[in-house]
Amino acid sequence: MSARREDFDAALDVASDRARAWLGGLDGRIVRATATVDEVRAALGPALPDGPSDPADVVRLLADAAEPGLVATPSGRFFGFVIGGTLPAALAADWLVGAWDQNAALRAASPAGAAVDDIAAGWLLDVLGLPPAAGAGFVTGATMANFAGLAAGRDAVLARAGWDVGARGLSGAPSVRVLAGAERHDSIVSALRYLGLGAPEAVAVDDQGRVRFDALAAALAAEPGRPTIVCLQAGNIHSGAFDPFASAVPAAHAVGAWVHVDGAFGLWAAASPRTRALVAGAGDADSWATDAHKTLNVPYDSGVVVVRDPAALRSAMSYHADYLVTDAAHLEPYERVPELSRRARSVPVWAALRSLGRSGLSDLVDRLCRHAAAFAAGARAIPGAEVLNDVVFTQVCLSFGDDERTREVGRRLMADGTVWMTGSRWRGREVLRISVSNWSTTDADVARGLDALARAAG
Ligand SMILES: *Cc1c(COP(=O)(O)O)cnc(C)c1O
């Protein structure tokens, strides 16, 4: 055994043992953390040591100190925010990504990274019902995917107006109009801010948070000829609802607008015949953002930007430097994303899709929806509980009467620890939000969740 291998072995053995113990213990533990931030800080020790430490000891210290401060987000009883777990193949592949330590920016720097990017991108376009010739980039999450897709859109609508953003910036440029549903995710707002486009104009939404077509049509008609971007949404974080793509996309295109779809978790509806109708027409948009770390259950952090015209993505994201050995015949991985140096982020995506196959992926989506429907049905049987949304996908919004009572049920539920659901405000009311996003959630987990809800509401 080489000295180098020994250097790694002891530390990796500790990491593997601790990872297995953590994953194996998920079933039996409460979901919330048992230590506070300050307690974990104290356990880790604040002082930077003067000298080196044994690598295995460092990993052991980290696991000992951190574990009480971990939330069991990969557990089948975590229903907070919109957070998926991690599929076994995706997690193991992610470990290899760390060990391989490829800089997957360039084909020359990692032929394997580029090959996996190509295949995983092709599979994604296929299962998500997106144009097969589109360009796809592997980014950290839907926030950056929204940023990259909207960057391509900004540059394209301004190019059509005779303005080269890359050369001239935005000072003096024709002003770009951005329309987004009133219930767009806030990362759309931040992406637009990074892009110098300011806050979007809010388009009125219906009682499920869907863009109202009449409101969109009126807004589109109001300022003809102005460079326009329309942001639509596949999967409202509260209701799970989908914007009316089949009418909205052609209407936006009719006035020359660029259409971007934020489908962080909802674009995956396309992967199952049962839910595919929810995204009908979304594939006709110009750019899309989605996450692999939510519905697909890939470890953090993993998002994907897709742009119909690969040249638009490349011109928004790419740059040339003489030291970067590029292959003129191909789009390099870094030319589709904001980052240059990057981990081989497509590898766990590839492994997740390869391990599920087409039927496994559609079963996963169906299962999440079935559990959400079971939560809604079970909640309706709890005295005082009300389901506020039409449960069309993976999200359920509950109220337990007035705001204070809903907050109190949420507090009791968190103290109980059997499940994690997050509080929020939706349509002027305090809500308890259930997001079913974890591949490993079982019928028994849902039953335990409903029991916990009934106890908290009792
Ligand atoms: C989660 C989410 C985002 C942001 O995605 P990140 O992966 O957290 O960057 C954007 N839009 C929607 C609809 C989301 O659910």
Short mmCIF file of C-alpha atoms and ligand atoms in Angstrom, two decimals:
data_model
loop_
_atom_site.label_atom_id
_atom_site.label_comp_id
_atom_site.label_asym_id
_atom_site.label_seq_id
_atom_site.Cartn_x
_atom_site.Cartn_y
_atom_site.Cartn_z
CA MET A 1 0.00 0.00 0.00
CA SER A 2 1.39 3.37 -0.97
CA ALA A 3 1.85 6.00 1.66
CA ARG A 4 -0.60 8.18 -0.22
CA ARG A 5 -3.33 5.59 -0.06
CA GLU A 6 -2.76 5.19 3.68
CA ASP A 7 -3.08 8.93 4.12
CA PHE A 8 -6.58 8.73 2.77
CA ASP A 9 -7.73 5.36 4.03
CA ALA A 10 -8.10 6.11 7.72
CA ALA A 11 -9.97 9.38 7.15
CA LEU A 12 -12.24 7.88 4.51
CA ASP A 13 -12.99 4.88 6.73
CA VAL A 14 -14.16 7.19 9.50
CA ALA A 15 -16.24 9.21 7.03
CA SER A 16 -17.80 6.08 5.56
CA ASP A 17 -18.59 4.62 8.99
CA ARG A 18 -20.10 7.85 10.21
CA ALA A 19 -22.09 8.39 7.02
CA ARG A 20 -23.52 4.87 7.21
CA ALA A 21 -24.41 5.31 10.88
CA TRP A 22 -26.10 8.64 10.11
CA LEU A 23 -28.11 7.23 7.23
CA GLY A 24 -28.94 4.04 9.13
CA GLY A 25 -30.15 6.03 12.12
CA LEU A 26 -32.54 8.27 10.21
CA ASP A 27 -35.50 5.97 10.72
CA GLY A 28 -35.24 5.90 14.48
CA ARG A 29 -34.52 9.51 15.32
CA ILE A 30 -36.54 12.69 15.60
CA VAL A 31 -36.20 15.00 12.63
CA ARG A 32 -35.14 18.22 14.25
CA ALA A 33 -31.63 18.92 15.51
CA THR A 34 -30.96 18.44 19.21
CA ALA A 35 -28.07 20.94 19.44
CA THR A 36 -28.08 24.66 18.77
CA VAL A 37 -25.64 26.52 16.55
CA ASP A 38 -23.76 27.71 19.64
CA GLU A 39 -23.54 24.19 21.04
CA VAL A 40 -22.10 22.86 17.79
CA ARG A 41 -19.64 25.77 17.65
CA ALA A 42 -18.52 24.97 21.18
CA ALA A 43 -18.19 21.25 20.43
CA LEU A 44 -16.10 21.96 17.32
CA GLY A 45 -13.85 24.31 19.29
CA PRO A 46 -13.40 27.86 18.09
CA ALA A 47 -9.59 28.05 18.00
CA LEU A 48 -7.58 27.26 14.87
CA PRO A 49 -4.86 24.86 16.06
CA ASP A 50 -1.26 25.96 15.75
CA GLY A 51 -0.20 22.74 14.08
CA PRO A 52 -1.49 19.83 12.00
CA SER A 53 -3.90 17.14 13.20
CA ASP A 54 -4.37 13.58 12.13
CA PRO A 55 -6.91 13.52 9.23
CA ALA A 56 -8.99 10.70 10.73
CA ASP A 57 -9.16 12.55 14.04
CA VAL A 58 -10.37 15.68 12.24
CA VAL A 59 -13.20 13.76 10.57
CA ARG A 60 -14.12 12.08 13.87
CA LEU A 61 -14.20 15.43 15.68
CA LEU A 62 -16.35 16.90 12.91
CA ALA A 63 -18.88 14.05 13.02
CA ASP A 64 -19.02 14.01 16.84
CA ALA A 65 -19.56 17.74 17.06
CA ALA A 66 -21.87 18.18 14.10
CA GLU A 67 -24.25 15.24 14.37
CA PRO A 68 -26.41 16.68 17.19
CA GLY A 69 -26.77 19.82 15.09
CA LEU A 70 -27.95 17.99 11.99
CA VAL A 71 -31.56 18.11 10.86
CA ALA A 72 -32.68 14.77 9.45
CA THR A 73 -33.49 16.29 6.05
CA PRO A 74 -32.71 13.02 4.23
CA SER A 75 -35.28 11.22 6.39
CA GLY A 76 -38.63 10.17 4.95
CA ARG A 77 -40.32 12.25 7.67
CA PHE A 78 -38.89 15.58 6.60
CA PHE A 79 -41.59 17.63 4.87
CA GLY A 80 -40.21 21.13 5.37
CA PHE A 81 -39.38 23.75 2.70
CA VAL A 82 -38.91 21.85 -0.58
CA ILE A 83 -36.01 19.56 0.22
CA GLY A 84 -35.39 16.19 -1.36
CA GLY A 85 -33.31 13.42 0.18
CA THR A 86 -30.54 11.63 -1.60
CA LEU A 87 -30.79 8.45 -3.66
CA PRO A 88 -28.13 5.86 -2.80
CA ALA A 89 -26.53 5.89 -6.26
CA ALA A 90 -26.48 9.69 -6.32
CA LEU A 91 -24.83 9.90 -2.90
CA ALA A 92 -22.19 7.31 -3.73
CA ALA A 93 -21.49 9.04 -7.05
CA ASP A 94 -21.14 12.32 -5.18
CA TRP A 95 -18.46 10.77 -2.99
CA LEU A 96 -16.57 9.78 -6.12
CA VAL A 97 -16.86 13.34 -7.42
CA GLY A 98 -15.01 14.48 -4.30
CA ALA A 99 -12.40 11.75 -4.59
CA TRP A 100 -11.85 12.33 -8.30
CA ASP A 101 -11.53 16.08 -7.72
CA GLN A 102 -11.99 16.89 -11.37
CA ASN A 103 -12.18 20.44 -12.57
CA ALA A 104 -15.09 19.80 -14.88
CA ALA A 105 -14.86 23.21 -16.55
CA LEU A 106 -13.20 21.94 -19.69
CA ARG A 107 -13.33 18.85 -21.84
CA ALA A 108 -9.52 18.78 -21.79
CA ALA A 109 -9.39 19.00 -17.99
CA SER A 110 -11.86 16.17 -17.53
CA PRO A 111 -13.03 14.14 -20.51
CA ALA A 112 -15.07 12.04 -18.08
CA GLY A 113 -16.75 15.10 -16.59
CA ALA A 114 -17.66 16.40 -20.05
CA ALA A 115 -18.97 13.00 -21.17
CA VAL A 116 -21.20 12.65 -18.12
CA ASP A 117 -22.41 16.25 -18.59
CA ASP A 118 -23.42 15.43 -22.17
CA ILE A 119 -25.29 12.25 -21.31
CA ALA A 120 -26.97 13.57 -18.17
CA ALA A 121 -28.06 16.72 -20.04
CA GLY A 122 -29.56 14.64 -22.83
CA TRP A 123 -31.46 12.48 -20.37
CA LEU A 124 -32.75 15.52 -18.52
CA LEU A 125 -34.04 17.16 -21.68
CA ASP A 126 -35.77 13.91 -22.55
CA VAL A 127 -37.48 13.24 -19.20
CA LEU A 128 -38.40 16.91 -18.69
CA GLY A 129 -39.94 17.19 -22.14
CA LEU A 130 -37.54 19.93 -23.28
CA PRO A 131 -36.15 20.46 -26.79
CA PRO A 132 -33.45 17.86 -27.48
CA ALA A 133 -31.11 20.42 -29.06
CA ALA A 134 -31.28 22.83 -26.11
CA GLY A 135 -28.16 23.76 -24.12
CA ALA A 136 -28.00 22.62 -20.48
CA GLY A 137 -25.64 23.67 -17.72
CA PHE A 138 -25.14 22.11 -14.30
CA VAL A 139 -25.24 24.81 -11.63
CA THR A 140 -25.62 24.94 -7.87
CA GLY A 141 -29.40 25.26 -7.75
CA ALA A 142 -32.46 26.88 -9.23
CA THR A 143 -31.33 30.32 -8.07
CA MET A 144 -28.30 30.18 -10.36
CA ALA A 145 -30.32 28.37 -13.03
CA ASN A 146 -32.82 31.23 -12.98
CA PHE A 147 -29.93 33.68 -13.16
CA ALA A 148 -28.31 31.95 -16.13
CA GLY A 149 -31.57 31.44 -18.04
CA LEU A 150 -32.66 35.03 -17.46
CA ALA A 151 -29.19 36.29 -18.45
CA ALA A 152 -29.61 34.53 -21.80
CA GLY A 153 -33.08 36.05 -22.08
CA ARG A 154 -31.93 39.57 -21.22
CA ASP A 155 -29.14 39.46 -23.77
CA ALA A 156 -31.43 38.01 -26.45
CA VAL A 157 -34.27 40.50 -26.10
CA LEU A 158 -31.79 43.39 -26.06
CA ALA A 159 -29.92 41.98 -29.07
CA ARG A 160 -33.23 41.95 -30.95
CA ALA A 161 -33.59 45.62 -30.00
CA GLY A 162 -30.17 46.28 -31.50
CA TRP A 163 -28.28 46.46 -28.21
CA ASP A 164 -25.24 44.32 -27.34
CA VAL A 165 -25.23 43.96 -23.54
CA GLY A 166 -21.91 42.13 -23.54
CA ALA A 167 -20.15 45.07 -25.19
CA ARG A 168 -22.12 48.02 -23.89
CA GLY A 169 -23.61 46.96 -20.56
CA LEU A 170 -26.99 48.24 -19.49
CA SER A 171 -26.29 51.98 -19.18
CA GLY A 172 -28.27 53.62 -21.92
CA ALA A 173 -29.83 50.34 -23.05
CA PRO A 174 -33.49 50.11 -24.02
CA SER A 175 -35.33 49.27 -20.81
CA VAL A 176 -36.36 45.65 -20.47
CA ARG A 177 -39.77 44.83 -19.14
CA VAL A 178 -40.00 41.74 -16.95
CA LEU A 179 -43.37 40.24 -16.10
CA ALA A 180 -43.71 37.56 -13.42
CA GLY A 181 -46.63 36.10 -11.53
CA ALA A 182 -47.29 37.72 -8.17
CA GLU A 183 -46.37 34.38 -6.54
CA ARG A 184 -43.07 33.86 -8.37
CA HIS A 185 -40.27 32.48 -6.21
CA ASP A 186 -38.11 35.20 -4.71
CA SER A 187 -35.02 33.81 -6.42
CA ILE A 188 -36.50 35.20 -9.65
CA VAL A 189 -36.39 38.62 -8.04
CA SER A 190 -32.80 38.17 -6.89
CA ALA A 191 -31.73 36.84 -10.31
CA LEU A 192 -33.24 39.90 -11.98
CA ARG A 193 -31.47 42.12 -9.46
CA TYR A 194 -28.09 40.50 -10.21
CA LEU A 195 -28.84 41.09 -13.89
CA GLY A 196 -29.50 44.79 -13.43
CA LEU A 197 -33.13 44.42 -14.49
CA GLY A 198 -34.74 45.45 -11.21
CA ALA A 199 -37.92 44.03 -9.74
CA PRO A 200 -40.42 42.36 -12.10
CA GLU A 201 -43.91 43.71 -12.72
CA ALA A 202 -46.35 41.48 -10.87
CA VAL A 203 -48.98 39.73 -12.96
CA ALA A 204 -52.16 38.91 -11.05
CA VAL A 205 -52.63 35.29 -9.99
CA ASP A 206 -55.67 33.14 -9.22
CA ASP A 207 -56.57 31.48 -5.92
CA GLN A 208 -53.91 28.80 -6.46
CA GLY A 209 -51.17 31.29 -7.25
CA ARG A 210 -51.25 30.63 -11.02
CA VAL A 211 -50.69 33.52 -13.42
CA ARG A 212 -54.07 34.68 -14.70
CA PHE A 213 -54.01 34.51 -18.46
CA ASP A 214 -56.27 37.55 -18.87
CA ALA A 215 -53.92 39.61 -16.68
CA LEU A 216 -50.87 38.43 -18.60
CA ALA A 217 -52.49 39.12 -21.95
CA ALA A 218 -53.43 42.63 -20.84
CA ALA A 219 -49.91 43.30 -19.57
CA LEU A 220 -48.37 42.02 -22.80
CA ALA A 221 -50.65 44.24 -24.86
CA ALA A 222 -49.89 47.33 -22.77
CA GLU A 223 -46.41 48.06 -24.09
CA PRO A 224 -45.98 46.59 -27.54
CA GLY A 225 -42.51 46.62 -28.99
CA ARG A 226 -40.68 46.92 -25.68
CA PRO A 227 -38.09 44.16 -25.02
CA THR A 228 -39.94 41.81 -22.68
CA ILE A 229 -39.22 38.75 -20.57
CA VAL A 230 -42.03 36.68 -19.06
CA CYS A 231 -41.25 34.49 -16.06
CA LEU A 232 -43.60 31.57 -15.53
CA GLN A 233 -43.57 28.94 -12.83
CA ALA A 234 -43.93 25.18 -12.74
CA GLY A 235 -44.69 24.40 -9.11
CA ASN A 236 -45.79 27.10 -6.67
CA ILE A 237 -44.01 26.49 -3.36
CA HIS A 238 -47.29 26.78 -1.43
CA SER A 239 -49.91 25.21 -3.66
CA GLY A 240 -47.73 23.25 -6.09
CA ALA A 241 -49.75 24.92 -8.87
CA PHE A 242 -48.53 25.37 -12.42
CA ASP A 243 -48.92 28.45 -14.60
CA PRO A 244 -51.06 28.06 -17.77
CA PHE A 245 -48.15 27.46 -20.15
CA ALA A 246 -50.22 26.29 -23.10
CA SER A 247 -51.87 29.71 -23.40
CA ALA A 248 -49.23 31.94 -21.78
CA VAL A 249 -46.18 30.87 -23.79
CA PRO A 250 -47.70 31.46 -27.26
CA ALA A 251 -49.19 34.78 -26.11
CA ALA A 252 -45.77 35.95 -24.89
CA HIS A 253 -44.07 34.74 -28.06
CA ALA A 254 -46.65 36.55 -30.18
CA VAL A 255 -45.26 39.86 -28.90
CA GLY A 256 -41.64 38.76 -29.18
CA ALA A 257 -41.10 38.12 -25.47
CA TRP A 258 -38.61 35.64 -24.06
CA VAL A 259 -40.28 33.10 -21.77
CA HIS A 260 -38.42 31.68 -18.80
CA VAL A 261 -39.89 28.89 -16.67
CA ASP A 262 -38.86 28.42 -13.04
CA GLY A 263 -39.56 24.73 -12.52
CA ALA A 264 -37.29 24.11 -9.54
CA PHE A 265 -39.29 21.14 -8.32
CA GLY A 266 -42.36 21.15 -10.58
CA LEU A 267 -40.76 20.66 -13.97
CA TRP A 268 -40.38 17.02 -12.92
CA ALA A 269 -44.13 16.59 -13.40
CA ALA A 270 -43.13 15.97 -17.02
CA ALA A 271 -41.45 12.72 -16.00
CA SER A 272 -44.70 10.90 -15.19
CA PRO A 273 -47.65 10.28 -17.51
CA ARG A 274 -49.94 10.98 -14.54
CA THR A 275 -48.71 14.52 -13.99
CA ARG A 276 -47.39 15.44 -17.44
CA ALA A 277 -50.48 17.49 -18.29
CA LEU A 278 -49.51 19.98 -15.56
CA VAL A 279 -46.57 21.16 -17.66
CA ALA A 280 -48.28 21.00 -21.05
CA GLY A 281 -46.83 23.78 -23.19
CA ALA A 282 -43.91 24.50 -20.83
CA GLY A 283 -41.55 22.87 -23.31
CA ASP A 284 -42.26 25.69 -25.78
CA ALA A 285 -40.57 28.30 -23.56
CA ASP A 286 -37.09 29.70 -24.22
CA SER A 287 -35.32 28.88 -20.96
CA TRP A 288 -35.94 26.76 -17.89
CA ALA A 289 -34.51 26.39 -14.41
CA THR A 290 -34.78 23.29 -12.32
CA ASP A 291 -33.20 21.60 -9.37
CA ALA A 292 -31.81 18.09 -9.16
CA HIS A 293 -31.50 18.38 -5.37
CA LYS A 294 -35.27 18.57 -4.87
CA THR A 295 -37.54 16.17 -6.76
CA LEU A 296 -34.73 14.08 -8.28
CA ASN A 297 -33.17 13.49 -4.84
CA VAL A 298 -29.56 14.27 -5.69
CA PRO A 299 -27.35 15.56 -2.83
CA TYR A 300 -26.84 19.31 -2.53
CA ASP A 301 -26.04 21.32 -4.47
CA SER A 302 -27.40 20.62 -7.89
CA GLY A 303 -29.46 22.68 -10.31
CA VAL A 304 -29.80 22.79 -14.06
CA VAL A 305 -30.29 25.65 -16.51
CA VAL A 306 -31.65 24.85 -19.93
CA VAL A 307 -31.81 27.29 -22.85
CA ARG A 308 -33.53 26.41 -26.12
CA ASP A 309 -30.85 28.16 -28.16
CA PRO A 310 -27.48 26.84 -26.94
CA ALA A 311 -25.77 29.83 -28.58
CA ALA A 312 -27.78 32.20 -26.38
CA LEU A 313 -26.63 30.40 -23.24
CA ARG A 314 -23.06 30.35 -24.47
CA SER A 315 -22.97 34.03 -25.34
CA ALA A 316 -24.45 34.97 -21.96
CA MET A 317 -22.13 32.77 -19.86
CA SER A 318 -18.99 32.08 -21.83
CA TYR A 319 -15.75 33.95 -22.20
CA HIS A 320 -12.42 33.31 -23.82
CA ALA A 321 -9.02 33.21 -22.21
CA ASP A 322 -5.90 32.09 -23.99
CA TYR A 323 -4.92 29.66 -21.27
CA LEU A 324 -8.24 27.82 -21.41
CA VAL A 325 -7.79 24.91 -23.78
CA THR A 326 -11.16 24.83 -25.49
CA ASP A 327 -12.49 22.63 -28.22
CA ALA A 328 -14.02 24.87 -30.88
CA ALA A 329 -16.26 22.08 -32.14
CA HIS A 330 -18.06 21.72 -28.81
CA LEU A 331 -19.67 23.80 -26.13
CA GLU A 332 -17.39 23.45 -23.12
CA PRO A 333 -19.05 22.69 -19.78
CA TYR A 334 -18.02 26.08 -18.31
CA GLU A 335 -19.60 27.92 -21.24
CA ARG A 336 -23.11 27.09 -20.02
CA VAL A 337 -22.78 28.19 -16.38
CA PRO A 338 -21.65 31.22 -14.38
CA GLU A 339 -18.72 29.33 -12.80
CA LEU A 340 -15.39 28.47 -14.39
CA SER A 341 -13.85 25.94 -12.01
CA ARG A 342 -16.56 23.52 -11.01
CA ARG A 343 -17.05 20.11 -9.51
CA ALA A 344 -18.38 17.37 -11.79
CA ARG A 345 -21.88 18.24 -10.67
CA SER A 346 -23.58 16.22 -13.38
CA VAL A 347 -22.19 12.93 -12.05
CA PRO A 348 -24.73 12.43 -9.21
CA VAL A 349 -27.49 13.57 -11.59
CA TRP A 350 -26.39 10.91 -14.05
CA ALA A 351 -26.28 8.29 -11.26
CA ALA A 352 -29.75 9.21 -9.99
CA LEU A 353 -31.27 8.94 -13.46
CA ARG A 354 -29.26 5.82 -14.31
CA SER A 355 -30.38 4.07 -11.12
CA LEU A 356 -34.05 5.04 -11.46
CA GLY A 357 -34.50 4.54 -15.16
CA ARG A 358 -37.54 6.01 -16.84
CA SER A 359 -40.06 3.98 -14.83
CA GLY A 360 -38.28 4.53 -11.52
CA LEU A 361 -38.35 8.28 -12.10
CA SER A 362 -42.03 8.36 -12.99
CA ASP A 363 -42.78 6.11 -9.99
CA LEU A 364 -40.84 8.54 -7.78
CA VAL A 365 -42.90 11.50 -8.99
CA ASP A 366 -46.14 9.54 -8.63
CA ARG A 367 -45.21 8.42 -5.13
CA LEU A 368 -44.51 11.97 -3.94
CA CYS A 369 -47.88 13.10 -5.34
CA ARG A 370 -49.68 10.12 -3.83
CA HIS A 371 -48.23 10.88 -0.39
CA ALA A 372 -49.21 14.55 -0.72
CA ALA A 373 -52.77 13.52 -1.59
CA ALA A 374 -52.79 11.17 1.42
CA PHE A 375 -51.64 14.02 3.66
CA ALA A 376 -54.45 16.21 2.35
CA ALA A 377 -57.07 13.49 2.81
CA GLY A 378 -55.81 12.64 6.30
CA ALA A 379 -55.60 16.29 7.34
CA ARG A 380 -59.19 16.92 6.31
CA ALA A 381 -60.18 14.34 8.94
CA ILE A 382 -58.41 16.28 11.73
CA PRO A 383 -60.92 18.50 13.56
CA GLY A 384 -60.19 22.16 12.88
CA ALA A 385 -57.77 21.48 10.03
CA GLU A 386 -58.36 22.91 6.60
CA VAL A 387 -56.51 22.16 3.34
CA LEU A 388 -56.09 25.50 1.60
CA ASN A 389 -54.85 24.41 -1.82
CA ASP A 390 -55.88 22.08 -4.60
CA VAL A 391 -53.33 19.33 -4.12
CA VAL A 392 -52.17 18.78 -7.71
CA PHE A 393 -48.55 17.91 -7.04
CA THR A 394 -46.33 17.55 -3.97
CA GLN A 395 -47.36 20.55 -1.85
CA VAL A 396 -50.08 20.80 0.81
CA CYS A 397 -50.96 23.97 2.72
CA LEU A 398 -52.86 23.60 5.98
CA SER A 399 -54.57 26.01 8.30
CA PHE A 400 -55.85 25.21 11.79
CA GLY A 401 -58.13 28.20 12.17
CA ASP A 402 -56.78 31.62 13.00
CA ASP A 403 -53.13 32.54 12.49
CA GLU A 404 -52.16 32.15 16.13
CA ARG A 405 -53.61 28.67 16.31
CA THR A 406 -51.91 27.57 13.08
CA ARG A 407 -48.60 28.88 14.45
CA GLU A 408 -49.20 27.06 17.72
CA VAL A 409 -49.88 23.75 15.95
CA GLY A 410 -46.64 24.26 14.01
CA ARG A 411 -44.71 24.92 17.24
CA ARG A 412 -46.11 21.80 18.89
CA LEU A 413 -45.34 19.73 15.83
CA MET A 414 -41.72 20.89 15.81
CA ALA A 415 -41.35 20.22 19.54
CA ASP A 416 -42.71 16.71 19.00
CA GLY A 417 -40.06 16.06 16.33
CA THR A 418 -41.72 13.11 14.58
CA VAL A 419 -41.93 15.13 11.38
CA TRP A 420 -40.82 18.52 10.14
CA MET A 421 -43.23 20.81 8.33
CA THR A 422 -42.63 24.51 7.85
CA GLY A 423 -44.77 27.48 8.63
CA SER A 424 -45.32 30.20 6.07
CA ARG A 425 -47.81 32.85 5.01
CA TRP A 426 -49.91 32.28 1.93
CA ARG A 427 -52.69 34.45 0.58
CA GLY A 428 -52.76 36.49 3.77
CA ARG A 429 -52.96 33.54 6.13
CA GLU A 430 -50.57 31.69 8.36
CA VAL A 431 -50.12 28.16 6.98
CA LEU A 432 -48.37 24.92 7.80
CA ARG A 433 -46.76 23.69 4.63
CA ILE A 434 -46.12 20.06 3.76
CA SER A 435 -43.74 19.31 0.92
CA VAL A 436 -43.34 15.68 -0.05
CA SER A 437 -40.02 15.61 -1.84
CA ASN A 438 -38.09 12.67 -0.40
CA TRP A 439 -37.82 9.44 -2.39
CA SER A 440 -37.74 7.34 0.79
CA THR A 441 -41.00 8.56 2.35
CA THR A 442 -43.28 5.59 2.95
CA ASP A 443 -47.00 5.20 3.63
CA ALA A 444 -45.99 4.56 7.25
CA ASP A 445 -44.12 7.88 7.37
CA VAL A 446 -47.23 9.67 6.12
CA ALA A 447 -49.33 7.88 8.75
CA ARG A 448 -46.86 8.90 11.46
CA GLY A 449 -46.96 12.45 10.13
CA LEU A 450 -50.74 12.56 10.28
CA ASP A 451 -50.71 11.15 13.83
CA ALA A 452 -48.24 13.84 14.84
CA LEU A 453 -50.40 16.50 13.20
CA ALA A 454 -53.52 15.23 15.01
CA ARG A 455 -51.61 15.28 18.35
CA ALA A 456 -50.35 18.80 17.70
CA ALA A 457 -53.85 19.98 16.76
CA GLY A 458 -55.51 18.18 19.68
C1 LIG B 1 -36.29 26.07 -4.33
C2 LIG B 1 -36.83 26.96 -5.38
C3 LIG B 1 -36.01 27.92 -6.00
C4 LIG B 1 -34.60 28.19 -5.55
O1 LIG B 1 -33.85 27.06 -5.77
P1 LIG B 1 -32.46 26.81 -5.01
O2 LIG B 1 -32.12 25.45 -5.46
O3 LIG B 1 -32.75 26.92 -3.56
O4 LIG B 1 -31.50 27.83 -5.48
C5 LIG B 1 -36.55 28.65 -7.04
N1 LIG B 1 -37.82 28.48 -7.41
C6 LIG B 1 -38.63 27.58 -6.85
C7 LIG B 1 -40.03 27.44 -7.35
C8 LIG B 1 -38.17 26.78 -5.81
O5 LIG B 1 -38.96 25.87 -5.24
#
